Tab-separated table of C-alpha atoms in Angstrom:
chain	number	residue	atom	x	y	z
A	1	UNK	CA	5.747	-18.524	-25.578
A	2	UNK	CA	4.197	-16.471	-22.831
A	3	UNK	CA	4.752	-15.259	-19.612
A	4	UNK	CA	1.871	-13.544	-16.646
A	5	UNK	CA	3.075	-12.217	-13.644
A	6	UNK	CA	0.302	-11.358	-11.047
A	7	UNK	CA	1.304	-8.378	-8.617
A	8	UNK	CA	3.554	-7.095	-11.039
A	9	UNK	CA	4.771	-4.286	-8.408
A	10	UNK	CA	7.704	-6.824	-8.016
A	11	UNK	CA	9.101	-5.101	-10.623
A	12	UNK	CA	8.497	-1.586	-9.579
A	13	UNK	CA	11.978	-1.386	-8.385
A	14	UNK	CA	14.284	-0.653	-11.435
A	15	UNK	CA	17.486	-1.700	-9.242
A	16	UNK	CA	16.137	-4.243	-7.909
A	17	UNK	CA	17.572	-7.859	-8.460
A	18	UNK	CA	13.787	-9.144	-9.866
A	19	UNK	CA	13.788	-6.379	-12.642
A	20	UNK	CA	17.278	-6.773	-13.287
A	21	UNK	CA	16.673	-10.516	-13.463
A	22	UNK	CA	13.420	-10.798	-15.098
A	23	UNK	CA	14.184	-7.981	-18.052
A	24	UNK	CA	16.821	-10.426	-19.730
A	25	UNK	CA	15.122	-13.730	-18.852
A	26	UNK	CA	12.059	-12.637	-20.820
A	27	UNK	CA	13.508	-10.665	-23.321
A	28	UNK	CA	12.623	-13.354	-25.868
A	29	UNK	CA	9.106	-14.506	-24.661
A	30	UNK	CA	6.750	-13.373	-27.450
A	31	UNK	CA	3.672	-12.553	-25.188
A	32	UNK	CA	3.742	-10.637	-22.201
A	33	UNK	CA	1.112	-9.819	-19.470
A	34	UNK	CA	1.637	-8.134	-16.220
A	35	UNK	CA	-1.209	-7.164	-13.418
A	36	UNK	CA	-1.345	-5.096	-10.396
A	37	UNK	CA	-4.508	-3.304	-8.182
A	38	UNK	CA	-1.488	-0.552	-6.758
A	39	UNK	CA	0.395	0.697	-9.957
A	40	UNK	CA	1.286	3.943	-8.091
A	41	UNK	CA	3.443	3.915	-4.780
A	42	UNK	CA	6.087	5.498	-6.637
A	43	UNK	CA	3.869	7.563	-8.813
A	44	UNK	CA	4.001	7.373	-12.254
A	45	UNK	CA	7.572	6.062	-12.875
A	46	UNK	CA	6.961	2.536	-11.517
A	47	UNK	CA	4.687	2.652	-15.115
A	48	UNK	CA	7.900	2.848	-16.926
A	49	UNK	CA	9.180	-0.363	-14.913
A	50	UNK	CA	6.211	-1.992	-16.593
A	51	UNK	CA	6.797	-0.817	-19.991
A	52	UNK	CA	10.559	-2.005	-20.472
A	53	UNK	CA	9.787	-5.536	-18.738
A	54	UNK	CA	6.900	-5.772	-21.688
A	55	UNK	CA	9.564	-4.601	-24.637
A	56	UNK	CA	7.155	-1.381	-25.210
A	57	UNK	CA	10.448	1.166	-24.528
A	58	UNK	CA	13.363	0.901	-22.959
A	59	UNK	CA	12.917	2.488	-19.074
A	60	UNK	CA	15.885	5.256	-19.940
A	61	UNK	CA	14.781	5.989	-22.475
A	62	UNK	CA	10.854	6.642	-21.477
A	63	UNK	CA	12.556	8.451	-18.323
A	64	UNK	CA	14.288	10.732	-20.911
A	65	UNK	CA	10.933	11.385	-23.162
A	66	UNK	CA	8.753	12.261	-20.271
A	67	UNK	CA	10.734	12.763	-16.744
A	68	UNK	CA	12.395	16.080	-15.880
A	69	UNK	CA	14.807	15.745	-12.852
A	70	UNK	CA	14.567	17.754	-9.591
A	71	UNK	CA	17.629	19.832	-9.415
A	72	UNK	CA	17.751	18.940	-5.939
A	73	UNK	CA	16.948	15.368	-5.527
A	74	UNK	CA	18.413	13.118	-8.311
A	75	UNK	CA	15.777	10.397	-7.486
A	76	UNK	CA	12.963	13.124	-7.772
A	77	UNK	CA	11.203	13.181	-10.874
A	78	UNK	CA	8.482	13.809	-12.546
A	79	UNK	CA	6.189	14.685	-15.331
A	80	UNK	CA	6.792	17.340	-17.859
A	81	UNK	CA	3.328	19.467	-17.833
A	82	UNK	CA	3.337	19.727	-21.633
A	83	UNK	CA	3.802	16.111	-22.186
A	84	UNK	CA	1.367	15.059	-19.267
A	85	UNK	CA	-1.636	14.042	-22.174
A	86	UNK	CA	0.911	12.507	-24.414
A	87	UNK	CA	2.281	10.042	-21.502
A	88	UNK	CA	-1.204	9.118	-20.966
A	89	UNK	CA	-1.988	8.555	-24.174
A	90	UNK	CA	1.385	6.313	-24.703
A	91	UNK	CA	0.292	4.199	-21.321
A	92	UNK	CA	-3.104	4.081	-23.510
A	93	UNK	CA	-1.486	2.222	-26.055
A	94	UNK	CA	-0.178	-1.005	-24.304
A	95	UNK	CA	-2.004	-0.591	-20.852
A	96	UNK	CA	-5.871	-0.528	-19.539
A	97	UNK	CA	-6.478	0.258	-15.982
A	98	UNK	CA	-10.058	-1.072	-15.099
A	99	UNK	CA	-12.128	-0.460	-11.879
A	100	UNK	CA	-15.556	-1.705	-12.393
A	101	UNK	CA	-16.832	-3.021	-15.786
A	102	UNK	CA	-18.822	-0.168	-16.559
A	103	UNK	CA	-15.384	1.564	-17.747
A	104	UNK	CA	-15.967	-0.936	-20.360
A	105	UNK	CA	-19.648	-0.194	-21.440
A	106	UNK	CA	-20.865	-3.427	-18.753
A	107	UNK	CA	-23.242	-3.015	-15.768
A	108	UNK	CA	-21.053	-2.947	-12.505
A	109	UNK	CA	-24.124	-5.203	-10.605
A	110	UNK	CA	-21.436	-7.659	-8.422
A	111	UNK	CA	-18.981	-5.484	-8.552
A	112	UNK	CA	-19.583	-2.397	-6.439
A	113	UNK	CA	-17.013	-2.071	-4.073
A	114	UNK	CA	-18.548	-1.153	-0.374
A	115	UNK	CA	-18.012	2.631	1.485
A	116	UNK	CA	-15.660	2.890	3.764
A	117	UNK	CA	-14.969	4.786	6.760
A	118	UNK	CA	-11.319	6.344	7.152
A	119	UNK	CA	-10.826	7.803	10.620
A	120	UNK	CA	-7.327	8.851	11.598
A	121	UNK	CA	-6.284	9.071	15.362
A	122	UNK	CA	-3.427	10.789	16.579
A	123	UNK	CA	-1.718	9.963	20.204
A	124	UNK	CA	0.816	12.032	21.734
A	125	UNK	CA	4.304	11.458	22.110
A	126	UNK	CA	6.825	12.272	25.279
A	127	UNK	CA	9.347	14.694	22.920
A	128	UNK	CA	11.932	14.349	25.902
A	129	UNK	CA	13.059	11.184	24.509
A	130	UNK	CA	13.826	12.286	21.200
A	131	UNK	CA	17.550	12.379	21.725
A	132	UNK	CA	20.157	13.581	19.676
A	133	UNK	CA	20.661	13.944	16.300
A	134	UNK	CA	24.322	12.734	14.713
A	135	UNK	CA	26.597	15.610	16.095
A	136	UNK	CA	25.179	15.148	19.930
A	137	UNK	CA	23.074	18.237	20.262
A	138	UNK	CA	19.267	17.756	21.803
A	139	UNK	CA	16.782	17.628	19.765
A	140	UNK	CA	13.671	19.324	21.268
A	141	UNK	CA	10.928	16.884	19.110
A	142	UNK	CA	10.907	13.656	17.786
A	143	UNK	CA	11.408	13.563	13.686
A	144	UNK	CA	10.982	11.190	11.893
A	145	UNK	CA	11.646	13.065	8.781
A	146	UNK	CA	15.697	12.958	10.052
A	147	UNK	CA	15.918	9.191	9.038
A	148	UNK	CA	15.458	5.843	10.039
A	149	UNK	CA	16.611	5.900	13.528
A	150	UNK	CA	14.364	8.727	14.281
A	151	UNK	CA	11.075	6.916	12.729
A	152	UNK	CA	11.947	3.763	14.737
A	153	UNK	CA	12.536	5.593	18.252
A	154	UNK	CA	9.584	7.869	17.905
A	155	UNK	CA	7.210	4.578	16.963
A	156	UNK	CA	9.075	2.695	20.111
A	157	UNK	CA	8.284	5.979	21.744
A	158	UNK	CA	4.707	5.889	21.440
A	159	UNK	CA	3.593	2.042	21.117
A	160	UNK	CA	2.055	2.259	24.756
A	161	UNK	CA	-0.303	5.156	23.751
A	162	UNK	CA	-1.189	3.643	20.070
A	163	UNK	CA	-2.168	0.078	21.853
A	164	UNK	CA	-4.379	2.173	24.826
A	165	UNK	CA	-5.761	3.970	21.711
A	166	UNK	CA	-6.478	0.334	19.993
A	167	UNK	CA	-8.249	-1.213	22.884
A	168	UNK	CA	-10.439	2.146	23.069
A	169	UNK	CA	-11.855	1.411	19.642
A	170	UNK	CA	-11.942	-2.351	20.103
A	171	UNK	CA	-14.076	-1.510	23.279
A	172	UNK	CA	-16.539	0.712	21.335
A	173	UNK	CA	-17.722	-2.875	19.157
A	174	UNK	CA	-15.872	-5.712	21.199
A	175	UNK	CA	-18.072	-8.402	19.480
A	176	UNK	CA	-16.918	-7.362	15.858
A	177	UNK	CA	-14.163	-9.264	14.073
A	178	UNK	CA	-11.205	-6.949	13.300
A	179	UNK	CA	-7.701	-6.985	11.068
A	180	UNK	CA	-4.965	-5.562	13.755
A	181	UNK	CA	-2.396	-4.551	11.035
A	182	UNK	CA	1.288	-3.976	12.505
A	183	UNK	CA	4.680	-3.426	11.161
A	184	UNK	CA	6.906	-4.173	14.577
A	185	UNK	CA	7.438	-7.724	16.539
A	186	UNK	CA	7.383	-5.447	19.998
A	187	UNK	CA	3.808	-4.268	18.621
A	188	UNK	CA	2.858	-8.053	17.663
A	189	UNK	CA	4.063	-9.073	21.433
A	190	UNK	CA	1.658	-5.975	22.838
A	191	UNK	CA	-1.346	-6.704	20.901
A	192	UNK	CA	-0.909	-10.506	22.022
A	193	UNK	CA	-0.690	-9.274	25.827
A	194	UNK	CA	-3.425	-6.954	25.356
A	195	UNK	CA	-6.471	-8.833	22.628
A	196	UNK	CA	-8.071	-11.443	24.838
A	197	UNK	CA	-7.966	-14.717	22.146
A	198	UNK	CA	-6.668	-13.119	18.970
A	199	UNK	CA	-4.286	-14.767	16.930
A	200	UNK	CA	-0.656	-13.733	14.912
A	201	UNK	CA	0.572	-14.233	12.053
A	202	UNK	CA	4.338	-13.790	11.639
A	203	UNK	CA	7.572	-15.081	10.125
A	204	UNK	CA	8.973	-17.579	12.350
A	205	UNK	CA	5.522	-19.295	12.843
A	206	UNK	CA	4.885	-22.839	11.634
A	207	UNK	CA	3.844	-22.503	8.763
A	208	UNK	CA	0.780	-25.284	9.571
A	209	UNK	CA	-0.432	-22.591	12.555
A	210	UNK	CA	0.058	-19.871	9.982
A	211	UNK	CA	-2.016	-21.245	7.149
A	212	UNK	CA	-4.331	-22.251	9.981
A	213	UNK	CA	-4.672	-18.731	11.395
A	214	UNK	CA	-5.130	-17.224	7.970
A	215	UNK	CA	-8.179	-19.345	6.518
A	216	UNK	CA	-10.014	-19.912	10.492
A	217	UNK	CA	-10.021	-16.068	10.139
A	218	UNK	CA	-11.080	-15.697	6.785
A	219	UNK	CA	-13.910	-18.450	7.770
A	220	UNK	CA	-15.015	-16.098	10.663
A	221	UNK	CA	-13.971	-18.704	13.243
A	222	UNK	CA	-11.961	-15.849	15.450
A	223	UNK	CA	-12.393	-12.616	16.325
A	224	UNK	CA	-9.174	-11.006	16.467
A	225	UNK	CA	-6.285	-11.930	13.378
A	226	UNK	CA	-2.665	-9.534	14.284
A	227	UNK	CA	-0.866	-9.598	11.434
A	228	UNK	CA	2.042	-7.517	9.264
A	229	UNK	CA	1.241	-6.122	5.603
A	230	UNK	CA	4.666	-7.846	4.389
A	231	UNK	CA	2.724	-11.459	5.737
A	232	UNK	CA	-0.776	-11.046	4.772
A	233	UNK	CA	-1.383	-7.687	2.312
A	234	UNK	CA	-1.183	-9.933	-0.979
A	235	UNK	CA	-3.676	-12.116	-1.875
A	236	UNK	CA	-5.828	-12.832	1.265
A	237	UNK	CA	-9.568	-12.860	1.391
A	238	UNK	CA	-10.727	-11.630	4.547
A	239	UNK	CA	-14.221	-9.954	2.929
A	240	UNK	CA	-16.277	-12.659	4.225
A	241	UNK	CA	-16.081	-12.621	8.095
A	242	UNK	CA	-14.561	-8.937	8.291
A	243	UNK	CA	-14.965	-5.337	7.526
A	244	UNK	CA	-12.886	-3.884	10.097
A	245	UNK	CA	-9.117	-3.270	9.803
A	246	UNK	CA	-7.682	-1.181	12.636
A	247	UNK	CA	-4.032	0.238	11.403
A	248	UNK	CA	-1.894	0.131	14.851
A	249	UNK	CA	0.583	1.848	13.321
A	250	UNK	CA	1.666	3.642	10.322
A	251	UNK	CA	5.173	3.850	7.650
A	252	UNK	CA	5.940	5.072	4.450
A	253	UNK	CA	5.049	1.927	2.154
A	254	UNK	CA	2.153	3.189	1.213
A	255	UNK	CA	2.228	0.276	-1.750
A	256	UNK	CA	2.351	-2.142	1.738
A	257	UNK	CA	-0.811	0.064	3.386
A	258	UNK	CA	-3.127	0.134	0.686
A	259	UNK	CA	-2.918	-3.702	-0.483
A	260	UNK	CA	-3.536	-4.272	3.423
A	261	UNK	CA	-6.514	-1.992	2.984
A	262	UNK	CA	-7.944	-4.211	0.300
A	263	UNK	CA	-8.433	-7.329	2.199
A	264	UNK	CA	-11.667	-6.607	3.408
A	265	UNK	CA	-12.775	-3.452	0.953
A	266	UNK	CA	-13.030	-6.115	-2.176
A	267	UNK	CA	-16.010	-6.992	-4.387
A	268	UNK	CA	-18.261	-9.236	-2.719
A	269	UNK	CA	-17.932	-7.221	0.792
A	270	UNK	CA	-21.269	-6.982	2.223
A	271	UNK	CA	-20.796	-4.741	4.546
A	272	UNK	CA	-19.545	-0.884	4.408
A	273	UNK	CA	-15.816	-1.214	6.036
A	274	UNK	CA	-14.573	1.047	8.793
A	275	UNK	CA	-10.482	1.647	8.847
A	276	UNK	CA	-9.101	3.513	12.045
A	277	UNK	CA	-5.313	4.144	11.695
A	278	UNK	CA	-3.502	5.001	14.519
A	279	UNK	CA	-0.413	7.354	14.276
A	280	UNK	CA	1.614	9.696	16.517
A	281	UNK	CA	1.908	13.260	17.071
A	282	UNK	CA	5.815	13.026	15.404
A	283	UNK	CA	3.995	10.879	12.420
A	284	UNK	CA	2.440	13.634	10.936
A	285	UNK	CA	4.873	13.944	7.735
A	286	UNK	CA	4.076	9.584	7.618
A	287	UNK	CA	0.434	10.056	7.639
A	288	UNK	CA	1.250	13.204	5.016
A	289	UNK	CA	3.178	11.168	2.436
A	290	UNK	CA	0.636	8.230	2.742
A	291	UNK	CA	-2.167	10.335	1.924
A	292	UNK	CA	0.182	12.629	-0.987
A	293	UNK	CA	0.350	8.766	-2.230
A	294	UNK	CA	-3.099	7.735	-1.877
A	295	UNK	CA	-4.287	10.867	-3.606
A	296	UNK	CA	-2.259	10.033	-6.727
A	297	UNK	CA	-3.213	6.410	-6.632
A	298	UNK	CA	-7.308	7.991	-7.092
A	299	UNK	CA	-5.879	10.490	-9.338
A	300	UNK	CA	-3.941	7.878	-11.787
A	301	UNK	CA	-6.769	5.828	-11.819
A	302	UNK	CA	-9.664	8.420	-12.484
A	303	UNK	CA	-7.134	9.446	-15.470
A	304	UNK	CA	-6.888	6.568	-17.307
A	305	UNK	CA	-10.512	5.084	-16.654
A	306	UNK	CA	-11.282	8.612	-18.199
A	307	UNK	CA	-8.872	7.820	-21.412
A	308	UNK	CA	-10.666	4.553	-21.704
A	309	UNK	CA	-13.891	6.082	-21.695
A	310	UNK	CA	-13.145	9.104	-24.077
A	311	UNK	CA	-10.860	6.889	-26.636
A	312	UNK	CA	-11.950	3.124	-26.271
């Protein structure tokens, strides 16, 4: 009779073996409810991933009312300007995207989310190990805008810097309890050598010592939790005993980065939160596309909180 699926961004992936599994298994289920705090890592078209899962349009056929193609990039698309109020409106219509309760006519006391404090730091990078790119000539800089094997080498590259970086800022408040977010096992195995008493939290781990490690940290019983987006981004309250994630490295994912982020910045945070993200000179286009991403998350919202506001 009815199906609700929490995190919904499982089905942001319209190729994906979830949506493609999903669609037909509740084609036939009369009510339908999906929720998500990200809707936006791949802009507005995960939306339309949303909208053929609920039986509101088929996702062709909402690409074809409202997406024009880059000429360029197949995968690349995005709204038409002259139907940009009429998509909104149409997300209106079987969709409400709500912040705070005041977008709702309600007082927002509780449910104030804290400040926080973003502070990017770049490291340098040794460019004489960036190799060769796939016909054997040097390359003079490390890119990791030429692919995957560029992105890894250049983080590899620069790990030593990012952690001598890390144990700068944990020196500047050594007493505080801190989130040491990572995406790499050799970064895991350096903040272990280099945190005095903090604890992991990765996949091979008993899953007792994992559990363990989660809830002592959320209880404040520890000072120092490492741990990947992938393990502990979803669904983890770390508000209570925390307001300090430290970033030791960056990627693209910025769906990954900004659930991480919302650990600690959640209602019933205390405290304002401070975020330092650590990146490296050859990140720059990473820490560009995160913050292209992040932009249009604020943007999407502040759109439709204003719909709900101006029509109800």
């Amino acid at each position: 009779v009815a199906a609700s699926l929490d995190e919904a961004a499982v089905l942001r992936g319209y190729g994906t073996k979830t949506f493609q599994t999903f669609l037909p298994l509740f084609q036939r289920v009369r009510f339908k409810f999906v929720a998500t705090a990200t809707p936006s890592p791949n802009r507005t078209k995960e939306l339309i991933h949303y909208a053929g899962f609920l039986g509101v349009m088929d996702t062709g056929q909402a690409l074809t009312r409202f997406f024009q193609r880059n000429s360029e990039s197949a995968g690349d698309l995005t709204l038409y300007p002259h139907k940009e109020d009429e998509f909104w409106l149409w997300v209106h219509s079987w969709a409400v995207f709500l912040q705070k309760p005041s977008d709702l006519g309600f007082s927002d006391e509780g449910y104030t989310l804290p400040p926080v404090t973003v502070t990017w730091h770049e490291v340098p990078i040794d460019h004489s190990t960036a190799g060769e790119d796939r016909d054997g000539q040097a390359l003079m800089f490390h890119d990791p805008a030429l692919g995957i094997t560029q992105a890894a080498a250049a983080k590899r590259q620069s790990l030593e810097a990012r952690i001598v970086k890390m144990k700068e800022l944990i020196a500047s408040d050594p007493e505080a309890h801190r989130i040491l977010w990572h995406d790499l096992e050799d970064e895991r195995r350096a903040i272990e050598a280099a945190v005095v008493g903090v604890r992991s939290i990765y996949g091979s781990q008993d899953l007792e010592v994992n559990e363990a490690n989660a809830v002592g940290f959320k209880e404040g019983k520890f000072r120092d939790l490492a741990t990947k987006p992938e393990m502990s981004g979803a669904g983890c309250n770390f508000q209570k005993a925390c307001h300090w994630a430290i970033f030791v490295g960056i990627g693209f994912k910025f769906h990954d980065f900004i659930q991480a982020y919302h650990r600690i910045v959640r209602f019933g945070q205390l405290f304002g939160c401070r975020i330092d993200i650590i990146f490296s000179e050859a990140e720059r286009p990473v820490k560009a596309s995160l913050e292209d991403k992040w932009r249009e998350h604020d943007e999407m919202m502040a759109r439709m909180a204003e719909i709900i506001r101006k029509y109800g």
